PDB file of C-alpha atoms and ligand atoms in Angstrom:
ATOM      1  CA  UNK A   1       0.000   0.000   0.000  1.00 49.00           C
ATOM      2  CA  UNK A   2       2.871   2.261   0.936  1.00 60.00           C
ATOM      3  CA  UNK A   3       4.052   2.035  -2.600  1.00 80.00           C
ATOM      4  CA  UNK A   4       1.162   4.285  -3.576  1.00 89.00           C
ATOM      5  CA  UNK A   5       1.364   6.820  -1.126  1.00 88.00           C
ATOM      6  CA  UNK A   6       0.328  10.284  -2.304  1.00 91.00           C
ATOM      7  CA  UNK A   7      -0.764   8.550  -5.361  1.00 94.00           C
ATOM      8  CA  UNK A   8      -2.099   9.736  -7.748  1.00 96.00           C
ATOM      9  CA  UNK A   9      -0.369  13.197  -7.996  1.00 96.00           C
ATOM     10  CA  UNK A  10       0.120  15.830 -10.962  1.00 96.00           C
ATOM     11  CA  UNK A  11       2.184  13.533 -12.608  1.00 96.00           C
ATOM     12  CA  UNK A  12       1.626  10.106 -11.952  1.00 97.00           C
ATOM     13  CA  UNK A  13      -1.931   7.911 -12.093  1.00 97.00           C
ATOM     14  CA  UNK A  14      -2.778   4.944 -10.995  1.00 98.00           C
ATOM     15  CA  UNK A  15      -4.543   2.010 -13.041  1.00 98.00           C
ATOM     16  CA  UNK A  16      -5.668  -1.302 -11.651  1.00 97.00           C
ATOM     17  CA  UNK A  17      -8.140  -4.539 -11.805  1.00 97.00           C
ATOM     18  CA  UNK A  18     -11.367  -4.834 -10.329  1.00 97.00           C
ATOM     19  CA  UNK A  19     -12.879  -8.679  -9.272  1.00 96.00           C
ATOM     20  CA  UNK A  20     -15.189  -8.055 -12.319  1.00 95.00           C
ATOM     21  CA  UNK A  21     -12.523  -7.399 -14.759  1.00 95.00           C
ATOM     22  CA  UNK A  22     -12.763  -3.427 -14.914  1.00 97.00           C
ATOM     23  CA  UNK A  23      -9.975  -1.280 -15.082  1.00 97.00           C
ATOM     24  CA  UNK A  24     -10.212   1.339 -12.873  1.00 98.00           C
ATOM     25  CA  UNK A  25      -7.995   4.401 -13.393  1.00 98.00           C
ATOM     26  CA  UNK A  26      -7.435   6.893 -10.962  1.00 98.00           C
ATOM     27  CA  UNK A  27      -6.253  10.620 -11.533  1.00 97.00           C
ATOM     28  CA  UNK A  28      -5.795  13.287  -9.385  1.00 97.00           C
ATOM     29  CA  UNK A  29      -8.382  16.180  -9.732  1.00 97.00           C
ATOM     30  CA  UNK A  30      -9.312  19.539  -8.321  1.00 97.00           C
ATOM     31  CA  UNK A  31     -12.834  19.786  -8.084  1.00 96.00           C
ATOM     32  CA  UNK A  32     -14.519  22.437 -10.115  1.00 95.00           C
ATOM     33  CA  UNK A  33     -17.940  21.775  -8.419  1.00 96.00           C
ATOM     34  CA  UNK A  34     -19.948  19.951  -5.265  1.00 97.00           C
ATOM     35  CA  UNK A  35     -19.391  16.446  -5.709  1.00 98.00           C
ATOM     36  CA  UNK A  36     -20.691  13.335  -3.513  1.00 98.00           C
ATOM     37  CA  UNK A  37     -17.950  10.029  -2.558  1.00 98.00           C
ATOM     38  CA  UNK A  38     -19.356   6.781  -3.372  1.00 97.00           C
ATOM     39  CA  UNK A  39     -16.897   5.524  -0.781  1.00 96.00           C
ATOM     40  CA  UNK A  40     -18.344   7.544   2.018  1.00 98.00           C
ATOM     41  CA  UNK A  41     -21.281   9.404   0.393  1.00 98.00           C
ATOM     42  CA  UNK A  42     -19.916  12.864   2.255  1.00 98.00           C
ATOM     43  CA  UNK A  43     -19.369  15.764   0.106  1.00 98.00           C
ATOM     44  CA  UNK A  44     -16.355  16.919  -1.931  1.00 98.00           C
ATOM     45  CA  UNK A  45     -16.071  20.827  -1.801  1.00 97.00           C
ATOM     46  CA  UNK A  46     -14.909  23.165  -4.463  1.00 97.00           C
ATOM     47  CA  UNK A  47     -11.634  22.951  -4.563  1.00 97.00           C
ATOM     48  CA  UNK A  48     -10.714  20.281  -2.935  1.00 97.00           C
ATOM     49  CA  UNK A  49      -7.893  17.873  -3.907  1.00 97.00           C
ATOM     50  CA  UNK A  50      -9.046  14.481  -4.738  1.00 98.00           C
ATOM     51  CA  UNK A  51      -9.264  11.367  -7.084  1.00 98.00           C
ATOM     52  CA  UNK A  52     -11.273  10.861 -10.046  1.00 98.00           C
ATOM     53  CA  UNK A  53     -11.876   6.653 -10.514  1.00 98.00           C
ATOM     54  CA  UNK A  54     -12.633   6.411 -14.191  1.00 97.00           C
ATOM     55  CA  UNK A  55     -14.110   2.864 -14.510  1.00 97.00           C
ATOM     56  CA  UNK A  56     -13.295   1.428 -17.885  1.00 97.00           C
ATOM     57  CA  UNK A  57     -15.396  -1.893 -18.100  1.00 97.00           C
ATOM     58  CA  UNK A  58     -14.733  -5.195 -19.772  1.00 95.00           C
ATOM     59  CA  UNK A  59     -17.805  -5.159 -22.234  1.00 95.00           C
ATOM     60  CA  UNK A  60     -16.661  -1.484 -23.783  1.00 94.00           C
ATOM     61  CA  UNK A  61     -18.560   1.626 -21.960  1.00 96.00           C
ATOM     62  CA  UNK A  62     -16.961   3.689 -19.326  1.00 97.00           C
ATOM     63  CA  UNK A  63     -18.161   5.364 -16.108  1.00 97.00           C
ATOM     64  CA  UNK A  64     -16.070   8.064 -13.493  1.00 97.00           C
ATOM     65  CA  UNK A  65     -16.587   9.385  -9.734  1.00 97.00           C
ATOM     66  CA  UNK A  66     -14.963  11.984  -7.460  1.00 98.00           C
ATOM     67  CA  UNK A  67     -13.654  10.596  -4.565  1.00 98.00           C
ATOM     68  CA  UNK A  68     -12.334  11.647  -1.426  1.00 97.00           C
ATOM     69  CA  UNK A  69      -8.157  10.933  -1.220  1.00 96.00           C
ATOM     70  CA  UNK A  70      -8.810   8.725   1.744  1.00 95.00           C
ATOM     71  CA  UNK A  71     -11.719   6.951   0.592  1.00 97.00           C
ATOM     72  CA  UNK A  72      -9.612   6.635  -2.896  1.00 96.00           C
ATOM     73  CA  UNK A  73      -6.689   5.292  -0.747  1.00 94.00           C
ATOM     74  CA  UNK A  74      -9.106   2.711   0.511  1.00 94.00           C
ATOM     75  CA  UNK A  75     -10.543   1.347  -3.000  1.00 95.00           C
ATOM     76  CA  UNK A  76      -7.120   0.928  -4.413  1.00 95.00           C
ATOM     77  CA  UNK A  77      -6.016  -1.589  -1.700  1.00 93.00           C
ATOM     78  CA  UNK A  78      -9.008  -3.643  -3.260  1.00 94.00           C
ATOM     79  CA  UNK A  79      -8.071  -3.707  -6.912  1.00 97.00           C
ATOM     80  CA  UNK A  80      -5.588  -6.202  -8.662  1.00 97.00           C
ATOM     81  CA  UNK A  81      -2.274  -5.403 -10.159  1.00 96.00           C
ATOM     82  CA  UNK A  82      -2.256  -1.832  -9.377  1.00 97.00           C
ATOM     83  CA  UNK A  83       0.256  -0.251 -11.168  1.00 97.00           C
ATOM     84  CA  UNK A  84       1.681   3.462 -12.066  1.00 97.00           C
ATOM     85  CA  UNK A  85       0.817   5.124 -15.081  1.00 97.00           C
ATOM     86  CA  UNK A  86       1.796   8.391 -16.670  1.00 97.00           C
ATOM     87  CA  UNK A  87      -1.267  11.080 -15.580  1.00 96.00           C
ATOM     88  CA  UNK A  88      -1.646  11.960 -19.369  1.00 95.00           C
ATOM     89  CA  UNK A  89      -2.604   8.189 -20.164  1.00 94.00           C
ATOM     90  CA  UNK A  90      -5.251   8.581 -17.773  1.00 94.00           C
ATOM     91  CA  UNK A  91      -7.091  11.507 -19.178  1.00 92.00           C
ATOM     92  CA  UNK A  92     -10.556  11.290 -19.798  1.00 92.00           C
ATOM     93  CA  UNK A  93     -10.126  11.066 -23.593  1.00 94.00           C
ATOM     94  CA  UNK A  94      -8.282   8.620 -23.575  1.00 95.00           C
ATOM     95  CA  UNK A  95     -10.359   6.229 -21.897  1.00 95.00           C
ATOM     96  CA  UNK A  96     -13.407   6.598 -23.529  1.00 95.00           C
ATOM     97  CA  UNK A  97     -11.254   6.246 -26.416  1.00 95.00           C
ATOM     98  CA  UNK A  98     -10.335   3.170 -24.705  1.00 95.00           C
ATOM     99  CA  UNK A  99     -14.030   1.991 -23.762  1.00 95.00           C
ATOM    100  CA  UNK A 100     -15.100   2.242 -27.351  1.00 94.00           C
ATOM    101  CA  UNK A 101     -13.467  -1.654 -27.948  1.00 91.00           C
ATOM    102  CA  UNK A 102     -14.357  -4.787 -25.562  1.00 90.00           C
ATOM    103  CA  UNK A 103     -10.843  -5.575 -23.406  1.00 88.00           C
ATOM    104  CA  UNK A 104      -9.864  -8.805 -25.386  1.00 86.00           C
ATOM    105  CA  UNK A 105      -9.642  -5.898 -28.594  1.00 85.00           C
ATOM    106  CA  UNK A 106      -7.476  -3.016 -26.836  1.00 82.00           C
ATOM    107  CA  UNK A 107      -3.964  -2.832 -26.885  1.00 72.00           C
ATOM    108  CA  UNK A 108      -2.512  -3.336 -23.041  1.00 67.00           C
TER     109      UNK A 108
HETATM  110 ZN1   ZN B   1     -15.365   9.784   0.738  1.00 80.01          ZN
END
């Protein structure tokens, strides 16, 4: 877990497995507006450091959420294979890009 500390920052994401077979991508983020944590349902202010977890699913289709760091810190000790990843591969773009092909058709 330690290896991820203060992951993700400015520079650095963070991309792992769910049990389902989702990647889950996490980015750093400063919110623009109110947002609710799925992980704790509390409120994210404006302005407020935190993690965006942009779901990119098996089947093609993706899906994000604001999340509190903490809460964050506490998802990605549940995901497989967590690994670092350059912040600019994790842009949204890019992974709806990404969710436009089924997994077993995307490059790794
Ligand atoms: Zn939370």
């Amino acid at each position: 877990m330690s290896r991820f500390e203060g992951l993700p920052d400015t520079r650095t994401g963070l991309v792992g497995h769910t049990d389902e077979g989702d990647e889950a991508w996490l980015i750093r983020s400063i919110s623009q507006k109110l947002y609710r944590c799925p992980g704790c349902h509390g409120e994210i202010p404006i302005g407020a450091d935190h993690v965006v977890v942009h779901y990119v699913h098996r089947i093609g289709g993706t899906e994000h959420h604001h999340w509190h760091r903490p809460c964050a810190e506490a998802l990605v000790g549940g995901l497989r294979k967590v690994r670092k990843v350059p912040a600019s591969d994790a842009q949204r773009g890019k992974l709806e890009a990404r969710g436009r092909r089924p997994a077993g058709r995307r490059r790794r």
